Amino acid sequence: TGLFSSLHEVEKDEVFAVIGQFRTDTHPDRVNLGAGVYFSDEGKSWPLEVVGKIEKRMHEEQDITRHDYIPIEGDDRFLSVARELVFSPTFPTQLGQQQSYDRIVSVQTVSGTGANHVGARFLAEHLHPRCVWVSDPTWANHHVIWESVGVPPRTYPYYDKSDCTLNFSAMMDTLERESQPGDVILLHASAHNPTGLDPTREQWIAIADLCFRKQLFPFLDNAYQGFASGDPVQDSWAIRHFYQHQPPMEMCVAQSFSKSFGLYGQRAGAFHLVLNDTSKTTKANVLGNLAQLIRSEYSVAPRYGSTIVRTILESESLSNEWSAELKLMSSRIRSMRRALYEELCRLGTPGSWIHITEQIGMFSYTGLTAAEVEVLRKQYHVYLLASGRACVAGLNSKNVKYVAAAINAVRT
Ligand code: PLP
């Protein structure tokens, strides 16, 4: 035996495990609906054209500082446009008309996961919350991240199994009854993962009021901006509602560019903390504490992806090119929702499937059971999560009929 012989086995992250199974499956009809990644109608990875254009330019320019460290708190210019994208009510923002965002302290992070983790650690250390409220279900990593900083997650009801909709009244009842001042509440800013169900604007208003009244600290996870509606401004509406709440309340946002810019492995992201006390000292101390935390974790964030994002968002015309591609991705996903739904109806597959077209963003919470998912994987080479979550972006005009037929076969 050695010093580490008594380590217990850790369950593998399901998403990465499913991708691994898909990769080793050599069947010609295999379909990957496991990963939260956008694929083209050819079923291939899809680097955005506007991103490729900037990369080419960067390569040609060969800036001698291109591998230098960025500051610990991040690249200022990147943070400024990242903040604009989240908090500005217009897009693209007219250059020179940027708002001041006096209340916000921002740092660059290792993408959305890093932003979630830096935020969780910061709040754990400085707010000492009793617990964090997360939706049932939520992105599995929320549980892992908050447990890792010693703040126990508790769940609020979110998904209604009986008709695959948002159970808003149960969510509010639980929070009303059981939350306590100082608790953190984690909310998905748009395109909820895994259910594809977002609150309406009226419901968001009620959630923000409850947070204010019960003194909960809102933590908005913004990983899919633009994937719900195709419009980044519409998809950040909930964040702006919290930000503009009167009386003002403190809150934070974890921002990812993985999906919206297709920069998955490049790890571009930011953490924004909205303060009530905007005195110079408080802001400097908040930034100093965040910087110290970052220094001990990863020292500085990677610069390749953030430089691409910054270059695009600093230019109005490139911003427009990006937003056109975002629309293209989100509308292809919507058309695949419809295609899957229509094919299941045509086949007369038992069950109601309308929720597939009503849910939004990258994912559909199909309502398929873990046993059905198992058969889909083993017999039909269709890979989705045991919860029934399917990444709709993995569907395309060539495989959607096959997937519908497979679902039909496991249901009948
Ligand atoms: N938050 C949610 C809800 C997500 O689904 C994801 C990615 O799947 C992330 C955050 C973070 O992703 P990344 O670290 O790749 O930016």
Short mmCIF file of N, CA and C in Angstrom, two decimals, residues 13-173:
data_model
loop_
_atom_site.label_atom_id
_atom_site.label_comp_id
_atom_site.label_asym_id
_atom_site.label_seq_id
_atom_site.Cartn_x
_atom_site.Cartn_y
_atom_site.Cartn_z
N ASP A 13 -17.23 12.38 -14.61
CA ASP A 13 -18.18 13.37 -15.11
C ASP A 13 -18.93 12.73 -16.27
N GLU A 14 -20.26 12.72 -16.17
CA GLU A 14 -21.04 11.97 -17.15
C GLU A 14 -20.86 12.48 -18.58
N VAL A 15 -20.83 13.82 -18.73
CA VAL A 15 -20.74 14.37 -20.08
C VAL A 15 -19.46 13.89 -20.76
N PHE A 16 -18.32 14.01 -20.06
CA PHE A 16 -17.06 13.60 -20.67
C PHE A 16 -17.01 12.08 -20.86
N ALA A 17 -17.66 11.33 -19.95
CA ALA A 17 -17.69 9.87 -20.08
C ALA A 17 -18.50 9.46 -21.32
N VAL A 18 -19.62 10.14 -21.54
CA VAL A 18 -20.46 9.82 -22.70
C VAL A 18 -19.72 10.16 -24.01
N ILE A 19 -19.02 11.30 -24.00
CA ILE A 19 -18.23 11.66 -25.20
C ILE A 19 -17.18 10.58 -25.47
N GLY A 20 -16.57 10.07 -24.39
CA GLY A 20 -15.57 9.01 -24.52
C GLY A 20 -16.17 7.75 -25.13
N GLN A 21 -17.37 7.37 -24.66
CA GLN A 21 -18.05 6.17 -25.21
C GLN A 21 -18.34 6.38 -26.69
N PHE A 22 -18.82 7.58 -27.04
CA PHE A 22 -19.15 7.88 -28.43
C PHE A 22 -17.90 7.74 -29.30
N ARG A 23 -16.78 8.25 -28.81
CA ARG A 23 -15.54 8.24 -29.60
C ARG A 23 -15.06 6.81 -29.90
N THR A 24 -15.30 5.89 -28.95
CA THR A 24 -14.81 4.53 -29.19
C THR A 24 -15.83 3.68 -29.96
N ASP A 25 -17.01 4.22 -30.20
CA ASP A 25 -18.04 3.50 -30.96
C ASP A 25 -17.75 3.69 -32.45
N THR A 26 -17.58 2.59 -33.16
CA THR A 26 -17.21 2.72 -34.58
C THR A 26 -18.41 2.55 -35.51
N HIS A 27 -19.61 2.39 -34.94
CA HIS A 27 -20.79 2.19 -35.79
C HIS A 27 -21.02 3.39 -36.71
N PRO A 28 -21.32 3.15 -37.99
CA PRO A 28 -21.46 4.28 -38.92
C PRO A 28 -22.62 5.22 -38.58
N ASP A 29 -23.63 4.72 -37.86
CA ASP A 29 -24.78 5.57 -37.56
C ASP A 29 -24.69 6.27 -36.20
N ARG A 30 -23.57 6.16 -35.53
CA ARG A 30 -23.47 6.72 -34.16
C ARG A 30 -23.81 8.22 -34.17
N VAL A 31 -24.48 8.64 -33.08
CA VAL A 31 -24.89 10.06 -32.97
C VAL A 31 -24.49 10.57 -31.59
N ASN A 32 -23.85 11.73 -31.56
CA ASN A 32 -23.41 12.31 -30.30
C ASN A 32 -24.36 13.43 -29.87
N LEU A 33 -25.25 13.13 -28.92
CA LEU A 33 -26.14 14.16 -28.38
C LEU A 33 -25.76 14.44 -26.92
N GLY A 34 -24.53 14.03 -26.55
CA GLY A 34 -24.13 14.14 -25.14
C GLY A 34 -23.50 15.49 -24.80
N ALA A 35 -22.58 15.95 -25.66
CA ALA A 35 -21.79 17.14 -25.33
C ALA A 35 -22.58 18.42 -25.57
N GLY A 36 -22.32 19.44 -24.76
CA GLY A 36 -22.93 20.75 -24.96
C GLY A 36 -22.11 21.55 -25.96
N VAL A 37 -22.06 21.04 -27.18
CA VAL A 37 -21.21 21.65 -28.21
C VAL A 37 -22.04 21.80 -29.48
N TYR A 38 -21.81 22.89 -30.21
CA TYR A 38 -22.53 23.10 -31.46
C TYR A 38 -21.82 22.35 -32.60
N PHE A 39 -22.61 21.63 -33.38
CA PHE A 39 -22.08 21.00 -34.60
C PHE A 39 -22.85 21.52 -35.80
N SER A 40 -22.19 21.53 -36.94
CA SER A 40 -22.83 22.00 -38.18
C SER A 40 -23.80 20.95 -38.69
N ASP A 41 -24.50 21.25 -39.77
CA ASP A 41 -25.42 20.27 -40.34
C ASP A 41 -24.66 19.07 -40.93
N GLU A 42 -23.34 19.24 -41.09
CA GLU A 42 -22.52 18.10 -41.54
C GLU A 42 -22.07 17.27 -40.33
N GLY A 43 -22.51 17.67 -39.14
CA GLY A 43 -22.13 16.92 -37.94
C GLY A 43 -20.70 17.18 -37.51
N LYS A 44 -20.16 18.31 -37.95
CA LYS A 44 -18.74 18.59 -37.65
C LYS A 44 -18.61 19.78 -36.69
N SER A 45 -17.46 19.85 -36.00
CA SER A 45 -17.13 21.04 -35.20
C SER A 45 -17.22 22.24 -36.11
N TRP A 46 -17.55 23.39 -35.54
CA TRP A 46 -17.81 24.54 -36.39
C TRP A 46 -17.16 25.80 -35.83
N PRO A 47 -15.86 25.98 -36.14
CA PRO A 47 -15.26 27.24 -35.69
C PRO A 47 -15.95 28.39 -36.41
N LEU A 48 -16.33 29.42 -35.69
CA LEU A 48 -17.04 30.53 -36.32
C LEU A 48 -16.15 31.21 -37.37
N GLU A 49 -16.78 31.62 -38.48
CA GLU A 49 -15.99 32.25 -39.55
C GLU A 49 -15.31 33.52 -39.07
N VAL A 50 -16.03 34.30 -38.29
CA VAL A 50 -15.46 35.56 -37.82
C VAL A 50 -14.28 35.29 -36.89
N VAL A 51 -14.33 34.19 -36.16
CA VAL A 51 -13.22 33.80 -35.29
C VAL A 51 -12.01 33.42 -36.15
N GLY A 52 -12.26 32.63 -37.20
CA GLY A 52 -11.18 32.22 -38.11
C GLY A 52 -10.51 33.42 -38.76
N LYS A 53 -11.32 34.40 -39.10
CA LYS A 53 -10.80 35.61 -39.73
C LYS A 53 -9.81 36.34 -38.80
N ILE A 54 -10.20 36.44 -37.53
CA ILE A 54 -9.32 37.12 -36.56
C ILE A 54 -8.06 36.31 -36.31
N GLU A 55 -8.22 34.99 -36.26
CA GLU A 55 -7.04 34.13 -36.04
C GLU A 55 -6.02 34.33 -37.16
N LYS A 56 -6.55 34.40 -38.38
CA LYS A 56 -5.67 34.57 -39.55
C LYS A 56 -4.92 35.90 -39.42
N ARG A 57 -5.68 36.90 -39.05
CA ARG A 57 -5.09 38.23 -38.90
C ARG A 57 -4.00 38.21 -37.80
N MET A 58 -4.33 37.54 -36.69
CA MET A 58 -3.36 37.47 -35.59
C MET A 58 -2.08 36.75 -36.04
N HIS A 59 -2.29 35.73 -36.85
CA HIS A 59 -1.15 34.95 -37.32
C HIS A 59 -0.27 35.81 -38.23
N GLU A 60 -0.91 36.57 -39.10
CA GLU A 60 -0.15 37.42 -40.03
C GLU A 60 0.59 38.54 -39.31
N GLU A 61 -0.09 39.09 -38.30
CA GLU A 61 0.52 40.23 -37.60
C GLU A 61 1.72 39.83 -36.74
N GLN A 62 1.68 38.60 -36.22
CA GLN A 62 2.79 38.11 -35.38
C GLN A 62 3.24 39.14 -34.33
N ASP A 63 2.27 39.68 -33.62
CA ASP A 63 2.55 40.64 -32.54
C ASP A 63 3.57 40.02 -31.57
N ILE A 64 4.69 40.73 -31.34
CA ILE A 64 5.73 40.10 -30.49
C ILE A 64 5.30 39.93 -29.04
N THR A 65 4.21 40.58 -28.63
CA THR A 65 3.75 40.42 -27.24
C THR A 65 2.71 39.30 -27.13
N ARG A 66 2.49 38.56 -28.23
CA ARG A 66 1.33 37.66 -28.26
C ARG A 66 1.35 36.53 -27.23
N HIS A 67 2.54 36.21 -26.72
CA HIS A 67 2.59 35.16 -25.69
C HIS A 67 2.85 35.71 -24.29
N ASP A 68 2.86 37.01 -24.17
CA ASP A 68 3.14 37.60 -22.85
C ASP A 68 2.02 37.27 -21.86
N TYR A 69 2.34 37.38 -20.59
CA TYR A 69 1.31 37.26 -19.57
C TYR A 69 0.34 38.43 -19.68
N ILE A 70 -0.91 38.18 -19.39
CA ILE A 70 -1.83 39.31 -19.21
C ILE A 70 -1.83 39.62 -17.70
N PRO A 71 -2.39 40.77 -17.27
CA PRO A 71 -2.43 41.05 -15.83
C PRO A 71 -3.23 39.99 -15.06
N ILE A 72 -3.00 39.87 -13.78
CA ILE A 72 -3.70 38.86 -12.96
C ILE A 72 -5.21 39.03 -13.07
N GLU A 73 -5.69 40.27 -12.99
CA GLU A 73 -7.14 40.48 -13.04
C GLU A 73 -7.70 40.37 -14.46
N GLY A 74 -6.82 40.30 -15.45
CA GLY A 74 -7.28 40.09 -16.82
C GLY A 74 -6.96 41.25 -17.74
N ASP A 75 -7.27 41.06 -19.00
CA ASP A 75 -7.05 42.07 -20.03
C ASP A 75 -8.19 43.09 -19.92
N ASP A 76 -7.81 44.31 -19.61
CA ASP A 76 -8.78 45.39 -19.41
C ASP A 76 -9.75 45.58 -20.57
N ARG A 77 -9.17 45.56 -21.77
CA ARG A 77 -10.02 45.81 -22.96
C ARG A 77 -10.99 44.65 -23.16
N PHE A 78 -10.54 43.44 -22.92
CA PHE A 78 -11.44 42.29 -23.00
C PHE A 78 -12.55 42.41 -21.96
N LEU A 79 -12.17 42.77 -20.73
CA LEU A 79 -13.16 42.85 -19.65
C LEU A 79 -14.19 43.93 -19.94
N SER A 80 -13.75 44.99 -20.56
CA SER A 80 -14.66 46.09 -20.84
C SER A 80 -15.74 45.65 -21.86
N VAL A 81 -15.33 44.95 -22.92
CA VAL A 81 -16.35 44.52 -23.90
C VAL A 81 -17.17 43.34 -23.38
N ALA A 82 -16.54 42.51 -22.55
CA ALA A 82 -17.27 41.38 -21.95
C ALA A 82 -18.41 41.92 -21.08
N ARG A 83 -18.09 42.95 -20.31
CA ARG A 83 -19.07 43.58 -19.42
C ARG A 83 -20.20 44.23 -20.23
N GLU A 84 -19.80 44.92 -21.30
CA GLU A 84 -20.80 45.53 -22.19
C GLU A 84 -21.78 44.49 -22.71
N LEU A 85 -21.23 43.35 -23.12
CA LEU A 85 -22.09 42.33 -23.72
C LEU A 85 -23.14 41.84 -22.73
N VAL A 86 -22.78 41.80 -21.47
CA VAL A 86 -23.72 41.31 -20.45
C VAL A 86 -24.68 42.40 -19.98
N PHE A 87 -24.14 43.59 -19.74
CA PHE A 87 -24.95 44.59 -19.02
C PHE A 87 -25.55 45.69 -19.91
N SER A 88 -25.11 45.77 -21.18
CA SER A 88 -25.63 46.85 -22.02
C SER A 88 -26.97 46.46 -22.65
N PRO A 89 -27.92 47.39 -22.69
CA PRO A 89 -29.21 47.08 -23.30
C PRO A 89 -29.19 47.17 -24.83
N THR A 90 -28.03 47.50 -25.41
CA THR A 90 -27.96 47.53 -26.88
C THR A 90 -26.74 46.74 -27.34
N PHE A 91 -26.86 46.24 -28.56
CA PHE A 91 -25.72 45.52 -29.15
C PHE A 91 -25.75 45.71 -30.66
N PRO A 92 -24.66 45.98 -31.34
CA PRO A 92 -23.39 46.32 -30.72
C PRO A 92 -23.46 47.71 -30.09
N THR A 93 -22.66 47.91 -29.05
CA THR A 93 -22.64 49.21 -28.40
C THR A 93 -21.91 50.19 -29.30
N GLN A 94 -22.50 51.39 -29.46
CA GLN A 94 -21.82 52.41 -30.25
C GLN A 94 -20.52 52.77 -29.55
N LEU A 95 -19.43 52.73 -30.33
CA LEU A 95 -18.14 53.06 -29.71
C LEU A 95 -18.18 54.46 -29.13
N GLY A 96 -17.58 54.63 -27.98
CA GLY A 96 -17.55 55.94 -27.36
C GLY A 96 -18.78 56.22 -26.52
N GLN A 97 -19.77 55.34 -26.61
CA GLN A 97 -20.99 55.58 -25.82
C GLN A 97 -21.14 54.58 -24.68
N GLN A 98 -20.03 53.90 -24.40
CA GLN A 98 -20.09 52.91 -23.33
C GLN A 98 -20.54 53.54 -22.02
N GLN A 99 -21.36 52.77 -21.31
CA GLN A 99 -21.79 53.25 -20.01
C GLN A 99 -20.63 53.05 -19.01
N SER A 100 -20.77 53.63 -17.82
CA SER A 100 -19.60 53.59 -16.95
C SER A 100 -19.54 52.31 -16.09
N TYR A 101 -20.64 51.70 -15.82
CA TYR A 101 -20.65 50.47 -15.02
C TYR A 101 -19.81 50.60 -13.74
N ASP A 102 -20.06 51.69 -13.05
CA ASP A 102 -19.35 52.03 -11.83
C ASP A 102 -19.43 51.00 -10.71
N ARG A 103 -20.56 50.28 -10.72
CA ARG A 103 -20.79 49.35 -9.60
C ARG A 103 -20.14 47.99 -9.82
N ILE A 104 -19.53 47.79 -11.01
CA ILE A 104 -19.11 46.42 -11.35
C ILE A 104 -17.59 46.25 -11.26
N VAL A 105 -17.17 45.20 -10.56
CA VAL A 105 -15.77 44.80 -10.56
C VAL A 105 -15.67 43.51 -11.37
N SER A 106 -14.78 43.48 -12.37
CA SER A 106 -14.69 42.31 -13.26
C SER A 106 -13.28 41.74 -13.26
N VAL A 107 -13.21 40.42 -13.36
CA VAL A 107 -11.90 39.76 -13.55
C VAL A 107 -12.05 38.70 -14.64
N GLN A 108 -10.92 38.45 -15.30
CA GLN A 108 -10.93 37.43 -16.36
C GLN A 108 -10.72 36.06 -15.74
N THR A 109 -11.41 35.06 -16.27
CA THR A 109 -11.35 33.73 -15.66
C THR A 109 -11.07 32.65 -16.71
N VAL A 110 -10.83 31.44 -16.22
CA VAL A 110 -10.66 30.30 -17.12
C VAL A 110 -12.07 29.86 -17.51
N SER A 111 -12.62 30.60 -18.45
CA SER A 111 -13.95 30.37 -19.00
C SER A 111 -15.06 30.38 -17.93
N GLY A 112 -16.22 29.82 -18.29
CA GLY A 112 -17.36 29.89 -17.38
C GLY A 112 -17.17 29.06 -16.13
N THR A 113 -16.52 27.92 -16.27
CA THR A 113 -16.27 27.07 -15.09
C THR A 113 -15.38 27.82 -14.11
N GLY A 114 -14.33 28.44 -14.64
CA GLY A 114 -13.43 29.22 -13.78
C GLY A 114 -14.17 30.37 -13.10
N ALA A 115 -15.08 31.01 -13.84
CA ALA A 115 -15.85 32.12 -13.26
C ALA A 115 -16.75 31.61 -12.14
N ASN A 116 -17.37 30.46 -12.37
CA ASN A 116 -18.20 29.86 -11.32
C ASN A 116 -17.35 29.54 -10.09
N HIS A 117 -16.16 29.03 -10.33
CA HIS A 117 -15.33 28.60 -9.21
C HIS A 117 -14.74 29.79 -8.45
N VAL A 118 -14.22 30.78 -9.19
CA VAL A 118 -13.68 31.97 -8.54
C VAL A 118 -14.78 32.66 -7.73
N GLY A 119 -15.97 32.75 -8.34
CA GLY A 119 -17.11 33.39 -7.66
C GLY A 119 -17.50 32.62 -6.42
N ALA A 120 -17.56 31.30 -6.52
CA ALA A 120 -17.95 30.48 -5.38
C ALA A 120 -16.94 30.62 -4.24
N ARG A 121 -15.65 30.60 -4.60
CA ARG A 121 -14.62 30.72 -3.56
C ARG A 121 -14.66 32.08 -2.89
N PHE A 122 -14.84 33.11 -3.72
CA PHE A 122 -14.89 34.47 -3.18
C PHE A 122 -16.07 34.63 -2.22
N LEU A 123 -17.23 34.17 -2.64
CA LEU A 123 -18.43 34.31 -1.79
C LEU A 123 -18.30 33.44 -0.54
N ALA A 124 -17.75 32.23 -0.71
CA ALA A 124 -17.57 31.35 0.45
C ALA A 124 -16.71 32.03 1.50
N GLU A 125 -15.64 32.69 1.04
CA GLU A 125 -14.70 33.31 1.98
C GLU A 125 -15.23 34.61 2.59
N HIS A 126 -15.99 35.37 1.81
CA HIS A 126 -16.33 36.71 2.27
C HIS A 126 -17.79 36.91 2.65
N LEU A 127 -18.65 35.95 2.24
CA LEU A 127 -20.07 36.08 2.57
C LEU A 127 -20.50 34.98 3.56
N HIS A 128 -19.70 33.91 3.61
CA HIS A 128 -19.99 32.75 4.48
C HIS A 128 -21.43 32.30 4.37
N PRO A 129 -21.91 32.00 3.16
CA PRO A 129 -23.31 31.58 3.05
C PRO A 129 -23.52 30.22 3.71
N ARG A 130 -24.72 30.06 4.26
CA ARG A 130 -25.13 28.81 4.90
C ARG A 130 -25.24 27.72 3.83
N CYS A 131 -25.76 28.10 2.64
CA CYS A 131 -25.94 27.15 1.55
C CYS A 131 -26.08 27.91 0.23
N VAL A 132 -26.03 27.17 -0.86
CA VAL A 132 -26.33 27.74 -2.17
C VAL A 132 -27.55 26.99 -2.72
N TRP A 133 -28.51 27.75 -3.20
CA TRP A 133 -29.70 27.13 -3.78
C TRP A 133 -29.48 26.92 -5.28
N VAL A 134 -29.61 25.67 -5.72
CA VAL A 134 -29.47 25.39 -7.15
C VAL A 134 -30.74 24.72 -7.64
N SER A 135 -31.03 24.89 -8.93
CA SER A 135 -32.26 24.31 -9.48
C SER A 135 -32.14 22.79 -9.53
N ASP A 136 -33.27 22.13 -9.43
CA ASP A 136 -33.33 20.67 -9.57
C ASP A 136 -34.03 20.36 -10.89
N PRO A 137 -33.26 19.99 -11.93
CA PRO A 137 -31.83 19.70 -11.97
C PRO A 137 -31.04 20.94 -12.36
N THR A 138 -29.70 20.81 -12.27
CA THR A 138 -28.84 21.88 -12.78
C THR A 138 -27.62 21.25 -13.43
N TRP A 139 -26.76 22.08 -14.02
CA TRP A 139 -25.46 21.63 -14.54
C TRP A 139 -24.74 20.91 -13.40
N ALA A 140 -24.35 19.65 -13.61
CA ALA A 140 -23.82 18.84 -12.51
C ALA A 140 -22.62 19.51 -11.83
N ASN A 141 -21.84 20.26 -12.60
CA ASN A 141 -20.65 20.89 -12.03
C ASN A 141 -20.97 21.95 -10.97
N HIS A 142 -22.17 22.51 -10.98
CA HIS A 142 -22.53 23.46 -9.92
C HIS A 142 -22.39 22.78 -8.55
N HIS A 143 -22.88 21.55 -8.46
CA HIS A 143 -22.79 20.82 -7.19
C HIS A 143 -21.32 20.62 -6.80
N VAL A 144 -20.53 20.17 -7.78
CA VAL A 144 -19.12 19.85 -7.50
C VAL A 144 -18.37 21.11 -7.06
N ILE A 145 -18.60 22.20 -7.78
CA ILE A 145 -17.88 23.45 -7.49
C ILE A 145 -18.21 23.96 -6.08
N TRP A 146 -19.50 24.03 -5.75
CA TRP A 146 -19.87 24.59 -4.45
C TRP A 146 -19.48 23.67 -3.30
N GLU A 147 -19.56 22.36 -3.54
CA GLU A 147 -19.09 21.43 -2.50
C GLU A 147 -17.59 21.63 -2.28
N SER A 148 -16.86 21.90 -3.35
CA SER A 148 -15.40 22.05 -3.23
C SER A 148 -15.01 23.28 -2.42
N VAL A 149 -15.90 24.26 -2.30
CA VAL A 149 -15.56 25.44 -1.47
C VAL A 149 -16.27 25.39 -0.11
N GLY A 150 -16.86 24.24 0.18
CA GLY A 150 -17.45 24.02 1.51
C GLY A 150 -18.81 24.66 1.73
N VAL A 151 -19.50 25.01 0.65
CA VAL A 151 -20.85 25.56 0.79
C VAL A 151 -21.84 24.51 0.26
N PRO A 152 -22.68 23.94 1.13
CA PRO A 152 -23.54 22.86 0.67
C PRO A 152 -24.65 23.33 -0.28
N PRO A 153 -24.78 22.67 -1.43
CA PRO A 153 -25.90 23.01 -2.31
C PRO A 153 -27.20 22.44 -1.77
N ARG A 154 -28.27 23.22 -1.91
CA ARG A 154 -29.62 22.72 -1.65
C ARG A 154 -30.41 22.98 -2.91
N THR A 155 -31.41 22.16 -3.17
CA THR A 155 -32.10 22.31 -4.46
C THR A 155 -33.48 22.93 -4.30
N TYR A 156 -33.85 23.76 -5.28
CA TYR A 156 -35.23 24.23 -5.37
C TYR A 156 -35.87 23.54 -6.58
N PRO A 157 -37.18 23.20 -6.47
CA PRO A 157 -37.83 22.51 -7.59
C PRO A 157 -37.79 23.40 -8.84
N TYR A 158 -37.63 22.79 -9.99
CA TYR A 158 -37.57 23.57 -11.23
C TYR A 158 -38.33 22.88 -12.35
N TYR A 159 -38.07 21.58 -12.48
CA TYR A 159 -38.60 20.85 -13.64
C TYR A 159 -39.79 20.00 -13.20
N ASP A 160 -40.87 20.14 -13.94
CA ASP A 160 -42.06 19.34 -13.66
C ASP A 160 -42.07 18.14 -14.60
N LYS A 161 -41.78 16.96 -14.01
CA LYS A 161 -41.68 15.73 -14.80
C LYS A 161 -42.96 15.42 -15.55
N SER A 162 -44.11 15.77 -14.91
CA SER A 162 -45.38 15.31 -15.46
C SER A 162 -45.64 15.89 -16.86
N ASP A 163 -45.24 17.13 -17.10
CA ASP A 163 -45.46 17.67 -18.46
C ASP A 163 -44.23 18.39 -19.03
N CYS A 164 -43.07 18.10 -18.46
CA CYS A 164 -41.80 18.64 -18.97
C CYS A 164 -41.81 20.17 -19.04
N THR A 165 -42.37 20.81 -18.02
CA THR A 165 -42.40 22.28 -18.00
C THR A 165 -41.72 22.80 -16.73
N LEU A 166 -41.63 24.13 -16.63
CA LEU A 166 -41.05 24.75 -15.44
C LEU A 166 -42.10 24.80 -14.33
N ASN A 167 -41.72 24.26 -13.17
CA ASN A 167 -42.66 24.28 -12.04
C ASN A 167 -42.37 25.52 -11.19
N PHE A 168 -42.82 26.66 -11.71
CA PHE A 168 -42.47 27.94 -11.10
C PHE A 168 -43.04 28.10 -9.69
N SER A 169 -44.29 27.68 -9.51
CA SER A 169 -44.88 27.89 -8.18
C SER A 169 -44.17 27.06 -7.12
N ALA A 170 -43.77 25.84 -7.47
CA ALA A 170 -43.04 25.01 -6.49
C ALA A 170 -41.68 25.62 -6.19
N MET A 171 -41.05 26.19 -7.23
CA MET A 171 -39.75 26.84 -7.03
C MET A 171 -39.89 28.00 -6.03
N MET A 172 -40.89 28.84 -6.26
CA MET A 172 -41.08 30.02 -5.41
C MET A 172 -41.50 29.63 -4.00
N ASP A 173 -42.39 28.62 -3.90
CA ASP A 173 -42.85 28.18 -2.58
C ASP A 173 -41.67 27.72 -1.72
#
